[in-house]
mmCIF file of C-alpha atoms and ligand atoms in Angstrom:
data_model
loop_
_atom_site.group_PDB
_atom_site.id
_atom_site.type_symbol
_atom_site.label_atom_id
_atom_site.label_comp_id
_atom_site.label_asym_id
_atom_site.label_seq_id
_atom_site.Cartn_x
_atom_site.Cartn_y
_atom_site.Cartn_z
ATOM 1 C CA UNK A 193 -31.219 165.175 55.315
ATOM 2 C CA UNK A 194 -28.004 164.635 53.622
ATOM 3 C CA UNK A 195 -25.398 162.801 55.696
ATOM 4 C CA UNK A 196 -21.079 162.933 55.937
ATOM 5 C CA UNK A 197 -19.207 160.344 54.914
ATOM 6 C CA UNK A 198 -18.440 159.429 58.705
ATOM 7 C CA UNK A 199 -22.293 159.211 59.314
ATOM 8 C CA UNK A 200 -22.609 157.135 56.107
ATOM 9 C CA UNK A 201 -19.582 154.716 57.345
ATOM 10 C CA UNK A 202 -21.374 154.046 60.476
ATOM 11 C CA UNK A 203 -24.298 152.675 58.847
ATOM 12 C CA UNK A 204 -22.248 150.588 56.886
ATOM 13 C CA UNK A 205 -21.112 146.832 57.763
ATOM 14 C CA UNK A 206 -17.706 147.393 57.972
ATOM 15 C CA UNK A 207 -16.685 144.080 56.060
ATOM 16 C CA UNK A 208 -13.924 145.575 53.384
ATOM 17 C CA UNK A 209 -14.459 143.340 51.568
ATOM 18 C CA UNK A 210 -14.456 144.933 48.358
ATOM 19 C CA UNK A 211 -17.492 144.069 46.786
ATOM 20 C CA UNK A 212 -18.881 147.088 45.984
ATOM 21 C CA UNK A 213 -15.773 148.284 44.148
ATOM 22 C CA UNK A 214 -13.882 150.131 46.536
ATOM 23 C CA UNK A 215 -10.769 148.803 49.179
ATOM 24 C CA UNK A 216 -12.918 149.686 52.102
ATOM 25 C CA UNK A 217 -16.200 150.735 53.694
ATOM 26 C CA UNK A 218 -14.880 154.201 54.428
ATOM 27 C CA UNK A 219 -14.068 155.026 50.462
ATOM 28 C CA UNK A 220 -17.120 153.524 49.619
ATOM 29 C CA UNK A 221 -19.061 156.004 52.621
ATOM 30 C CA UNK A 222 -17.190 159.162 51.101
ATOM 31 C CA UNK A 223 -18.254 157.904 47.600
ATOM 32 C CA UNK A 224 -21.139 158.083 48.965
ATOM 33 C CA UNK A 225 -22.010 160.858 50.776
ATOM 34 C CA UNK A 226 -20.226 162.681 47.314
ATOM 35 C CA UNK A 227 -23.680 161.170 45.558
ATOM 36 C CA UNK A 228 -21.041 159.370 43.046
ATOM 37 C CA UNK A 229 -22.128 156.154 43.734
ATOM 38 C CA UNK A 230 -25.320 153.703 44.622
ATOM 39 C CA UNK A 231 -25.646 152.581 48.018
ATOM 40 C CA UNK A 232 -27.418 149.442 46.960
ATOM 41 C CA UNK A 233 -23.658 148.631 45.404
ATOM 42 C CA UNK A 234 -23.124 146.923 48.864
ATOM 43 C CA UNK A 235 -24.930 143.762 49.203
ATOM 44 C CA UNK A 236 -24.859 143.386 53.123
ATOM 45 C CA UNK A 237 -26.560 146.919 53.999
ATOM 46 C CA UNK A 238 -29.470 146.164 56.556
ATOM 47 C CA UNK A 239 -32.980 147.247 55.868
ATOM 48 C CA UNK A 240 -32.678 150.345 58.154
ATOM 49 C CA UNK A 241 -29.388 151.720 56.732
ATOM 50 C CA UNK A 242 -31.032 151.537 53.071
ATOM 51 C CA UNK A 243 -34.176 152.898 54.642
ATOM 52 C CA UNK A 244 -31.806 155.674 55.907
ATOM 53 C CA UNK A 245 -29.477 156.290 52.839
ATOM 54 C CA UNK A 246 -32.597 155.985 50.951
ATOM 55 C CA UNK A 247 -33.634 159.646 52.461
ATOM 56 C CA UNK A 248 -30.552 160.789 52.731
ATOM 57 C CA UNK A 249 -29.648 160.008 49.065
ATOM 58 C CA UNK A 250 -32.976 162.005 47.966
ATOM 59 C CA UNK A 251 -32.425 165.546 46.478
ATOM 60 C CA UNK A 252 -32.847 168.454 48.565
ATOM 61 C CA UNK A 253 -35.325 169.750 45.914
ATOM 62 C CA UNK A 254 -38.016 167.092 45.035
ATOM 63 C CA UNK A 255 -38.023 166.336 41.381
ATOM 64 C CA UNK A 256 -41.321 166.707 39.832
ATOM 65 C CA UNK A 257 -42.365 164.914 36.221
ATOM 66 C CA UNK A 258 -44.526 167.502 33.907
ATOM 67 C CA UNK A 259 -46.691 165.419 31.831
ATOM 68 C CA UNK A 260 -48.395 166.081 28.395
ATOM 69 C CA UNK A 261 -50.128 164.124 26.029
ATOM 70 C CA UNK A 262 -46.857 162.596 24.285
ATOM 71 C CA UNK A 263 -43.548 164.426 26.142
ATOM 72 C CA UNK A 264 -42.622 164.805 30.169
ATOM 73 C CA UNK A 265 -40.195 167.001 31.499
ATOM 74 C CA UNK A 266 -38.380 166.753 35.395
ATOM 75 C CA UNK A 267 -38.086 169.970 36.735
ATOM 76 C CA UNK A 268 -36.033 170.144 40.350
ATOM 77 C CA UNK A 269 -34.093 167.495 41.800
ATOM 78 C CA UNK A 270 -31.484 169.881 41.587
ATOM 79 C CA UNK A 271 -28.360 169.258 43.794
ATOM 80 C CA UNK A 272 -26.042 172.359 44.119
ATOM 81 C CA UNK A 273 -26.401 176.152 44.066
ATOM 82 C CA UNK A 274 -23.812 176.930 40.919
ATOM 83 C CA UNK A 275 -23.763 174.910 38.219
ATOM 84 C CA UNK A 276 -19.413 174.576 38.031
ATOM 85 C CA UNK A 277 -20.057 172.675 41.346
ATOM 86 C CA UNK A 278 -21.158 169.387 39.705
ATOM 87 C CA UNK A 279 -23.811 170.902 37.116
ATOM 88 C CA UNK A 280 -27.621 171.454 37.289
ATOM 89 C CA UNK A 281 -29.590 168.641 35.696
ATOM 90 C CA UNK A 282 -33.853 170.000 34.879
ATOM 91 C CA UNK A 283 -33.584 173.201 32.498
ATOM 92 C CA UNK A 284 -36.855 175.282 33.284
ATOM 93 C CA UNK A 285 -39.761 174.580 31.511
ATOM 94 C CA UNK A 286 -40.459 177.484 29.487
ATOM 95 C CA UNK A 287 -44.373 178.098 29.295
ATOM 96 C CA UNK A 288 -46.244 180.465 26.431
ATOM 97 C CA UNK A 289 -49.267 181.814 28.135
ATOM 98 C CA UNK A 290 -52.255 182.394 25.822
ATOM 99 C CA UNK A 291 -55.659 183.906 26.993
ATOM 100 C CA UNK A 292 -59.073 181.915 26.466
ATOM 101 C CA UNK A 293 -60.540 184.775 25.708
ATOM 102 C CA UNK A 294 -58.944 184.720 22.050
ATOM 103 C CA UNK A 295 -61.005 184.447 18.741
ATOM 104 C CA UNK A 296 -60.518 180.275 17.740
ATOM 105 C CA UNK A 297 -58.574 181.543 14.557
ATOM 106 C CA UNK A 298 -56.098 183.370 16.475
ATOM 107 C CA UNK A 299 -56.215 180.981 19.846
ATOM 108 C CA UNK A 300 -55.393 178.041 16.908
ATOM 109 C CA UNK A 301 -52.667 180.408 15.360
ATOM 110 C CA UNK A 302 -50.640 180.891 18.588
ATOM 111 C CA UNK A 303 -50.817 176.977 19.204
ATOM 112 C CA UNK A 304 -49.408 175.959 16.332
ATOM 113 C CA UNK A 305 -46.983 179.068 16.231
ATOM 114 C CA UNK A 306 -45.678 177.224 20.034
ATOM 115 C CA UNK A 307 -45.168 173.684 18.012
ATOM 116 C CA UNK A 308 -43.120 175.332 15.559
ATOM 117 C CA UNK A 309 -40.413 176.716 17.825
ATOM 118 C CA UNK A 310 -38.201 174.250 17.571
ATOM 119 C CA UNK A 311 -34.840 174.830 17.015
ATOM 120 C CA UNK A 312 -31.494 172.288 16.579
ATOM 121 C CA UNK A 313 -28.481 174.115 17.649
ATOM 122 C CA UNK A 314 -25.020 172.344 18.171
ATOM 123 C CA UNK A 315 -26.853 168.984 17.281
ATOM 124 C CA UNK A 316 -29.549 169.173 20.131
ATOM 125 C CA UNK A 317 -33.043 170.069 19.758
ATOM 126 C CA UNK A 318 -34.283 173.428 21.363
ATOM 127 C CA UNK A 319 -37.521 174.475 21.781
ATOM 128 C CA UNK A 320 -40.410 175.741 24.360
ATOM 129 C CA UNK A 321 -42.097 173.206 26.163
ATOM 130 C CA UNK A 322 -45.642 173.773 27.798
ATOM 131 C CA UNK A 323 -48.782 176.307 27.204
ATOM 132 C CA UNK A 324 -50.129 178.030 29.817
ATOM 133 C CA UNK A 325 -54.344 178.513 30.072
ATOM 134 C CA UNK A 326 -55.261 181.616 31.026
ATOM 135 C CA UNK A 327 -59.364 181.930 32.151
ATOM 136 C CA UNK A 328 -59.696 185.698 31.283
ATOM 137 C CA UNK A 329 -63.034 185.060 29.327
ATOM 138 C CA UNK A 330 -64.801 184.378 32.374
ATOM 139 C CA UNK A 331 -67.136 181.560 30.488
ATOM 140 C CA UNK A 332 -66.363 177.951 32.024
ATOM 141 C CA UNK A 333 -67.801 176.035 29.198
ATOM 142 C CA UNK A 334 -64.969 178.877 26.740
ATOM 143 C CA UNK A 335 -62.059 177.643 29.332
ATOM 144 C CA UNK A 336 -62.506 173.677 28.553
ATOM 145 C CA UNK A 337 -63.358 174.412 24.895
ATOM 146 C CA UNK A 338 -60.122 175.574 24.847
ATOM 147 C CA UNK A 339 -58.216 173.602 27.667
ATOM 148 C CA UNK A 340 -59.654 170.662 24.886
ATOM 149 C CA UNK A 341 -58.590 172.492 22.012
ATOM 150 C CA UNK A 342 -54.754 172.536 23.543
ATOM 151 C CA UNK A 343 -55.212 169.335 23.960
ATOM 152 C CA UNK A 344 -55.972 168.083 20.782
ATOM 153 C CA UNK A 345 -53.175 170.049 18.678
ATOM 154 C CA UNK A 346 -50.219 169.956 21.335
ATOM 155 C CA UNK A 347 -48.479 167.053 22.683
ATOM 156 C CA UNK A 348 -46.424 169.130 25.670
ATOM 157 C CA UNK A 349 -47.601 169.709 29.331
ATOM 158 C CA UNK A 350 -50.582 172.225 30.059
ATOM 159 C CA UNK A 351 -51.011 174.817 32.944
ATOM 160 C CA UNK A 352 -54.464 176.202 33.590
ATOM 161 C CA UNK A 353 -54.061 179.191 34.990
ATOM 162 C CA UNK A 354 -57.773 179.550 36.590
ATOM 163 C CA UNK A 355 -59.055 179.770 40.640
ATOM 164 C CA UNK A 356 -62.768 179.173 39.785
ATOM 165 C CA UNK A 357 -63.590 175.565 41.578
ATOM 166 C CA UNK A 358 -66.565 174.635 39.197
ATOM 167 C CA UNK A 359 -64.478 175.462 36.108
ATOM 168 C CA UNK A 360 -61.459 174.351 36.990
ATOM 169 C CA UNK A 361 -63.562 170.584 38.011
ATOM 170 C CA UNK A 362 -65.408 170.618 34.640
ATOM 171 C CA UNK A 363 -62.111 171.394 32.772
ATOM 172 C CA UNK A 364 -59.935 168.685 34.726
ATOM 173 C CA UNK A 365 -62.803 165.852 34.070
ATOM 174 C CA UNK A 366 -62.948 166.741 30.372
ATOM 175 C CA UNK A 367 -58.901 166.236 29.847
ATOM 176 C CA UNK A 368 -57.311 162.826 29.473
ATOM 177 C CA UNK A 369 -53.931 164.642 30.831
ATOM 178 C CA UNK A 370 -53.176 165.713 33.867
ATOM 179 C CA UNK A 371 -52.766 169.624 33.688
ATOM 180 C CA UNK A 372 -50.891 171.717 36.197
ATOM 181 C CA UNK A 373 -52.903 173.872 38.188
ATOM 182 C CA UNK A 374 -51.982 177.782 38.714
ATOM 183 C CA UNK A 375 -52.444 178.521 41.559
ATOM 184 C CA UNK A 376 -53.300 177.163 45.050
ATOM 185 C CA UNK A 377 -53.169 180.017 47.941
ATOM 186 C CA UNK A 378 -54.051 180.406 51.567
ATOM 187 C CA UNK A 379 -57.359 181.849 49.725
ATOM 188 C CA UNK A 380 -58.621 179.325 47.533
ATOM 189 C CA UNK A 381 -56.628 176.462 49.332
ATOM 190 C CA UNK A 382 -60.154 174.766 50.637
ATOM 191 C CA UNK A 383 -61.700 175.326 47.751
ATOM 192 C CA UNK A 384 -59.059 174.031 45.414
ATOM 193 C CA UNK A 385 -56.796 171.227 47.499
ATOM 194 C CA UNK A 386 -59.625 168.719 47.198
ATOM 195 C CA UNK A 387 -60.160 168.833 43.249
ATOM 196 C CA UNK A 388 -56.141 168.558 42.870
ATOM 197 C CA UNK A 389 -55.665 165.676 45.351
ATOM 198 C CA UNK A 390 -58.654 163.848 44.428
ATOM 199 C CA UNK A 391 -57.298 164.316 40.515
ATOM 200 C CA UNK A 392 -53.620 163.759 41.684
ATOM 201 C CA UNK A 393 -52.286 166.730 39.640
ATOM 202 C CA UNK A 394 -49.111 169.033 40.293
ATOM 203 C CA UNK A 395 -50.129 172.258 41.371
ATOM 204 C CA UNK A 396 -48.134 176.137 41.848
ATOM 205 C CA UNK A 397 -48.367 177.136 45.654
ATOM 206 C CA UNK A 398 -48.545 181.138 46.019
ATOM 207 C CA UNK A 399 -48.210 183.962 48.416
ATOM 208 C CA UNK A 400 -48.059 187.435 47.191
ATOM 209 C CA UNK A 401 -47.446 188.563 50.353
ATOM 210 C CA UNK A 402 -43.926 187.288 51.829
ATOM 211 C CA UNK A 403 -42.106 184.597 51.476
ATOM 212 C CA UNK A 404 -42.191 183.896 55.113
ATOM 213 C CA UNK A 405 -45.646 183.430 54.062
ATOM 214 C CA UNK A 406 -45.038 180.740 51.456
ATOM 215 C CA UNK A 407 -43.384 178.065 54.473
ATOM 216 C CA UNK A 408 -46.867 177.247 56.414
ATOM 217 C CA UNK A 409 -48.247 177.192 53.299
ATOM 218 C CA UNK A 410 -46.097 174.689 52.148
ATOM 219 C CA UNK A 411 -46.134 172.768 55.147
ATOM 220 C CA UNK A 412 -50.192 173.049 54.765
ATOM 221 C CA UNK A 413 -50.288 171.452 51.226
ATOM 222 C CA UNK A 414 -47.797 169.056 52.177
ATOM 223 C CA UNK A 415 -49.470 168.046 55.237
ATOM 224 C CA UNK A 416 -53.149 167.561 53.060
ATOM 225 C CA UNK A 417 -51.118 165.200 51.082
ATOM 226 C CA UNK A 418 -50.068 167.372 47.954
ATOM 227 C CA UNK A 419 -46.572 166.201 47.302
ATOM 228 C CA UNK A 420 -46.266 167.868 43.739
ATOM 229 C CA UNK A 421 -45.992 170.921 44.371
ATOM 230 C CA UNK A 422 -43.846 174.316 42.695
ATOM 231 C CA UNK A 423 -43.003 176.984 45.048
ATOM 232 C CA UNK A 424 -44.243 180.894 43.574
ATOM 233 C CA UNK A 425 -42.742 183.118 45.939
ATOM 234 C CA UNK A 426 -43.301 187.205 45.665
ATOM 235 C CA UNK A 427 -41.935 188.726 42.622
ATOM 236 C CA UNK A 428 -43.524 192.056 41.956
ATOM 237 C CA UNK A 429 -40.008 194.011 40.667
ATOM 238 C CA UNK A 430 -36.827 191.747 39.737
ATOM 239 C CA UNK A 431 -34.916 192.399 42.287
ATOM 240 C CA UNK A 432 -37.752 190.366 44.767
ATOM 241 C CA UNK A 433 -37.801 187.495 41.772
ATOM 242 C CA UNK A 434 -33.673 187.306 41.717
ATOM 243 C CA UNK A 435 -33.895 188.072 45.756
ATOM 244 C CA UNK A 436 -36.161 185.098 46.609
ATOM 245 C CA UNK A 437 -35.213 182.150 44.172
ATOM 246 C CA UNK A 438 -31.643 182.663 45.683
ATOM 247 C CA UNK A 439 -33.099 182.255 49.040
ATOM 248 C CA UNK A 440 -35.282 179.253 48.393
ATOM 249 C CA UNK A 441 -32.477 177.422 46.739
ATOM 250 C CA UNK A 442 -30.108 177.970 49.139
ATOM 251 C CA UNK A 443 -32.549 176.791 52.440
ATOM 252 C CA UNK A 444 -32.738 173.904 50.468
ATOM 253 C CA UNK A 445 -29.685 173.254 49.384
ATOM 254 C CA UNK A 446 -27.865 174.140 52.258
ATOM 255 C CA UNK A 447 -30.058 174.038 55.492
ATOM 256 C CA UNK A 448 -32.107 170.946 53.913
ATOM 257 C CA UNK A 449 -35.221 173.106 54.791
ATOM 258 C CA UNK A 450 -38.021 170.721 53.305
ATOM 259 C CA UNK A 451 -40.929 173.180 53.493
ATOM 260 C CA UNK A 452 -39.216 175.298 50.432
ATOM 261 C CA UNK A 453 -37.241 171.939 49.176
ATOM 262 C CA UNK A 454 -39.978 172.280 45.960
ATOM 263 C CA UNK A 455 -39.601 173.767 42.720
ATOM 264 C CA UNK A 456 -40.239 177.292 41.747
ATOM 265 C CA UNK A 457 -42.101 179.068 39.100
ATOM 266 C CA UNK A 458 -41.983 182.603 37.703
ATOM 267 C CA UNK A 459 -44.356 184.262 35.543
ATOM 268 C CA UNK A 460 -42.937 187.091 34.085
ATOM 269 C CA UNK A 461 -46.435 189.382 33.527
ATOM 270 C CA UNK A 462 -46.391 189.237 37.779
ATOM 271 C CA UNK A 463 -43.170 191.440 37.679
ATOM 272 C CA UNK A 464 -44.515 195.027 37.943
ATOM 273 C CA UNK A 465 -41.992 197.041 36.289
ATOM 274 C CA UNK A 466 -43.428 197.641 33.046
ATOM 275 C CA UNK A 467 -40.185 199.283 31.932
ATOM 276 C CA UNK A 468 -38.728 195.869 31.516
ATOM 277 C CA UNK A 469 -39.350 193.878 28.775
ATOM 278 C CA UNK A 470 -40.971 189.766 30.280
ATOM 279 C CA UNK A 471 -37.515 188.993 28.870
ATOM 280 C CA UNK A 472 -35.621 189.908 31.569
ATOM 281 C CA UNK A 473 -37.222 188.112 33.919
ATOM 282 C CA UNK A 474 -37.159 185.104 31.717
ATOM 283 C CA UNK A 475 -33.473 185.118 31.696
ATOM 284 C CA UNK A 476 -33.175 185.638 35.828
ATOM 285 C CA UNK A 477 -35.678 183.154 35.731
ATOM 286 C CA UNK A 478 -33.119 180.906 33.984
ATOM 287 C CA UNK A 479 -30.233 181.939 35.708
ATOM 288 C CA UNK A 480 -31.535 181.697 38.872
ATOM 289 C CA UNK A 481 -33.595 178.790 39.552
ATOM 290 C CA UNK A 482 -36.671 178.928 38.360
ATOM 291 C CA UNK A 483 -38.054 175.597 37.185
ATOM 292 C CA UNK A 484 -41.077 176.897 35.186
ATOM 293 C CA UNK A 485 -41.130 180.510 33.445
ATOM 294 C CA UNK A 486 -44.654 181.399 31.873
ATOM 295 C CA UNK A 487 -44.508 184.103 29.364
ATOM 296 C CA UNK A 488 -47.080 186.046 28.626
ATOM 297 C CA UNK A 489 -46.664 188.656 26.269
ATOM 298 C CA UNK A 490 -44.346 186.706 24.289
ATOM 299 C CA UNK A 491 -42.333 187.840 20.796
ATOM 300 C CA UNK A 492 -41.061 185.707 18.427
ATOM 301 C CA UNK A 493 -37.610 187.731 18.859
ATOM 302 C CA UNK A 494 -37.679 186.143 22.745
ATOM 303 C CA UNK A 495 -36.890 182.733 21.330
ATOM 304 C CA UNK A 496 -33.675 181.734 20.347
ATOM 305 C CA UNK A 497 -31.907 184.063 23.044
ATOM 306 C CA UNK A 498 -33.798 182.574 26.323
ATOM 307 C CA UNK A 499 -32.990 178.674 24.709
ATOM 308 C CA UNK A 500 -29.927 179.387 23.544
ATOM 309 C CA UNK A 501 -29.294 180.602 27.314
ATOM 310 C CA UNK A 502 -31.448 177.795 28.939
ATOM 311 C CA UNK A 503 -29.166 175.101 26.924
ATOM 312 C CA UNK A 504 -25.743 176.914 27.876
ATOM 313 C CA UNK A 505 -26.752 176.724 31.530
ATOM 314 C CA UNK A 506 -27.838 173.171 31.300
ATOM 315 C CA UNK A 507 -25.139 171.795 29.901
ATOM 316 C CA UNK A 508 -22.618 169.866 32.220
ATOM 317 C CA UNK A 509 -19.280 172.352 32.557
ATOM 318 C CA UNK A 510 -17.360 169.252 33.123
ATOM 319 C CA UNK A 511 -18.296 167.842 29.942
ATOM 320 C CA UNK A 512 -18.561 169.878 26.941
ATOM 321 C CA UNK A 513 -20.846 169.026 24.598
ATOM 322 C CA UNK A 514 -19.050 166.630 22.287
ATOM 323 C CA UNK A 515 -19.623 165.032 18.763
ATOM 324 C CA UNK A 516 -17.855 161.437 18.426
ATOM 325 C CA UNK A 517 -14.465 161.652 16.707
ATOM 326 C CA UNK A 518 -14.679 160.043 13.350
ATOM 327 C CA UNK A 519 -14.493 160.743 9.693
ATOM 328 C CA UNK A 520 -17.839 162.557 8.363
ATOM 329 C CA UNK A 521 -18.459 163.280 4.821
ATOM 330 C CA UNK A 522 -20.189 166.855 4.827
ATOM 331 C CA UNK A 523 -21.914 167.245 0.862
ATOM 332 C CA UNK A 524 -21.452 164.573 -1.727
ATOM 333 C CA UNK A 525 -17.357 164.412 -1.159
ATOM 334 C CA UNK A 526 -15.244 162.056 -3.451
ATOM 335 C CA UNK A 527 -11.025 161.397 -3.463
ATOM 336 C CA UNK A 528 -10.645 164.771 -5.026
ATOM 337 C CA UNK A 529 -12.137 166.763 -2.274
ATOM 338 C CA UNK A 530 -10.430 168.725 0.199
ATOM 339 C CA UNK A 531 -10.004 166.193 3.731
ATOM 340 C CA UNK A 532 -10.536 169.086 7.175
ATOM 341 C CA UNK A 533 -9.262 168.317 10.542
ATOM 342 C CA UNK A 534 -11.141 169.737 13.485
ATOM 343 C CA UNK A 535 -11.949 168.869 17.525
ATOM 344 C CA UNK A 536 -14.639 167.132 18.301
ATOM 345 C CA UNK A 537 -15.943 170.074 20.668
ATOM 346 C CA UNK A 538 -19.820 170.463 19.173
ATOM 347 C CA UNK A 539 -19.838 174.077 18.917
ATOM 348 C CA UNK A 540 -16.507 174.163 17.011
ATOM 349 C CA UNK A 541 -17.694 171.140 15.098
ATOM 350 C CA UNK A 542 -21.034 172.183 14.085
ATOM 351 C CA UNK A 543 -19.594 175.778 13.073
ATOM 352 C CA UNK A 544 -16.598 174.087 11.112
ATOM 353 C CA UNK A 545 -19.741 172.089 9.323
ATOM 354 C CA UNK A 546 -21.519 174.786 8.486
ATOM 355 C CA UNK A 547 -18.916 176.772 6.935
ATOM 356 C CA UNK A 548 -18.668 174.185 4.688
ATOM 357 C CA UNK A 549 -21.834 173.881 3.738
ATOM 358 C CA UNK A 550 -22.487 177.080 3.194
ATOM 359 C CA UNK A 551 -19.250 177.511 0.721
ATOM 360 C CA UNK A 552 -20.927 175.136 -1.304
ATOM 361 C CA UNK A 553 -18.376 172.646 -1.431
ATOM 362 C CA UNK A 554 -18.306 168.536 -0.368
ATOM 363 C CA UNK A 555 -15.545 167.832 2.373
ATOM 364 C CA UNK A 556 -14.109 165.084 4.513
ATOM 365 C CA UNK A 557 -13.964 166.349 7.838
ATOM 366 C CA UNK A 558 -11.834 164.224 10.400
ATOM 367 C CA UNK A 559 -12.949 164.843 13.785
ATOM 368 C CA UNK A 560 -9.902 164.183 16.308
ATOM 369 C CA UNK A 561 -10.623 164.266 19.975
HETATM 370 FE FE1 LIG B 249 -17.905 147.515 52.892
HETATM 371 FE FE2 LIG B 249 -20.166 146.713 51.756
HETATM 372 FE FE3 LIG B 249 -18.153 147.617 50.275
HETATM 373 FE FE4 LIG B 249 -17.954 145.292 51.459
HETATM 374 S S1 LIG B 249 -19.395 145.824 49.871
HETATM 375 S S2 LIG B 249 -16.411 146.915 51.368
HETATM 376 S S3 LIG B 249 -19.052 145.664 53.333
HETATM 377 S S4 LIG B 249 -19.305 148.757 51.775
#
């Protein structure tokens, strides 16, 4: 539970002595309770008041790590409900979902197709970052064939979207990483809870039903000991996906309500209007807060619009993406060529740049700040 400054000032040893960089315990409590500074800054805090900023420092959404083979991704940990607040800091993972039940050729194809969506735009690289499993072939030993097959050719986080124990156990023991299981429910939760704790893997909770639903749920897993958990609430049309991300964000960023203080998912072939391209709920997912998005029937056009968005929304409004100021040679230029002056604001910079490349000419650009 987050704390005010005057609750945070109590705790402290009211010294002022300036040690911790500020004139007195009070600025350094505000500082505080602002999350702008480290409580361990202040070398005279007693074990219980850093056992109680400890907590009260953590974020109101846990922060879960997404592992794969050679990359990880943080999703959650998020702090505030619009991003010109302070800014948001996990961008969504964005998931392709392929079926098992695919030919090898074509299962292969759409692998590799996912590892070459990568994109650099204003000097960062964009691109998708996990596959989702889908057991639609109803053959276990077809599901770890290809769980192992995912495995071998990408080096990003895998879901395995699958609820059948004995497949989902064989699968699991015949991975070196740790996949993220789709999906635990008050259904399967007996069945399932075991194989995930006794594996230690992050798993999607689910209730179709309500979201009212989701809470014991949630307090369920958490009291089994599953502590990596992401939150799917009900999202049959868009308005329930837009309807309940806002409210599970805002009970946890604003009533501290731990049972929905988790990450959220969205997969877009769950929304039933079939009028609306997965698309759309891609980009609500991004806007509003999903932390994982699986698409299923994804197009290549889908690409560069939902990362393009995902990196606009993720980047800090308070500080701009910048290149360093400096004097950058753009071609092969020598002392006859042409010196440019430009900011060093990384979309203006990296659109100044390629104007010049692409008029076939060497420059100096001088980038002032
Ligand atoms: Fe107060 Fe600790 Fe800062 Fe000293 S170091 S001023 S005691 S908060």
């Amino acid at each position: 539970m987050a704390l005010t400054g005057l609750q945070i000032f109590k705790l402290l040893p009211n010294k002022n002595c300036k040690e911790c960089g500020f004139a007195t315990c009070l600025a350094f409590a505000m500082k505080i309770a602002a999350k702008a500074v480290d409580p361990v800054l202040c070398p005279y805090l007693s074990e219980d008041a850093k056992t109680t900023l400890g907590k009260s420092q953590a974020p109101p959404i846990k922060q879960i790590i997404l592992k794969g083979k050679k990359e990880e991704f943080k999703i959650g940990g998020e702090l505030v409900l619009f991003r010109h607040d302070k800014t948001f800091y996990n961008p969504p993972v964005l998931a392709i979902e392929i079926d098992d039940s695919l030919p090898e050729k074509d299962f292969l194809e759409k692998v590799n197709q996912i590892n070459k969506l990568i994109y650099e735009r204003v000097g960062e690289t964009i691109r998708f970052n996990a596959i989702a499993l889908n057991y639609s072939s109803n053959n276990k030993d077809n599901f770890q064939e290809k769980a192992r097959l995912i495995e071998s050719n990408f080096d990003l986080p895998l879901f395995l979207i699958c609820d059948d124990k004995d497949t989902l156990d064989k699968t699991i023991k015949s991975l070196s990483i740790k996949p993220i299981i789709y999906k635990l429910t008050a259904n399967n939760f007996e069945a399932l809870a075991p194989i995930i704790k006794e594996n230690n893997l992050t798993c999607t909770l689910s209730d179709d039903s309500s979201l009212e639903a989701l809470i014991p749920l949630s307090e369920k897993a958490k009291s089994n000991g599953l502590e990596n958990i992401i939150l799917e609430p009900p999202q049959n049309n868009i308005s329930e996906l837009l309807q309940n991300q806002v409210i599970i964000r805002r009970s946890a960023i604003k009533n501290n309500f731990e049972p929905l203080g988790y990450p959220t998912i969205t997969r877009t072939s769950n929304i039933e209007d079939n009028t609306l391209p997965e698309s759309i709920a891609a980009i609500i997912g991004i806007c509003k807060y999903s932390s994982v998005i699986i698409i299923k029937n994804f197009e290549l056009f889908m690409a560069l619009p939902l990362l393009t968005l995902r990196q606009n929304i993720y980047t800090d409004p308070q500080k701009p993406l910048q290149v360093n100021t400096g004097l950058y040679k753009i071609g092969e230029p020598d002392e006859s060529s042409p010196l440019l002056v430009t900011t060093n604001f990384s979309l203006t910079y990296f659109t100044v740049t390629g104007e010049i490349e692409s008029a076939g000419t060497s420059a100096h650009l001088l980038v002032t700040d």
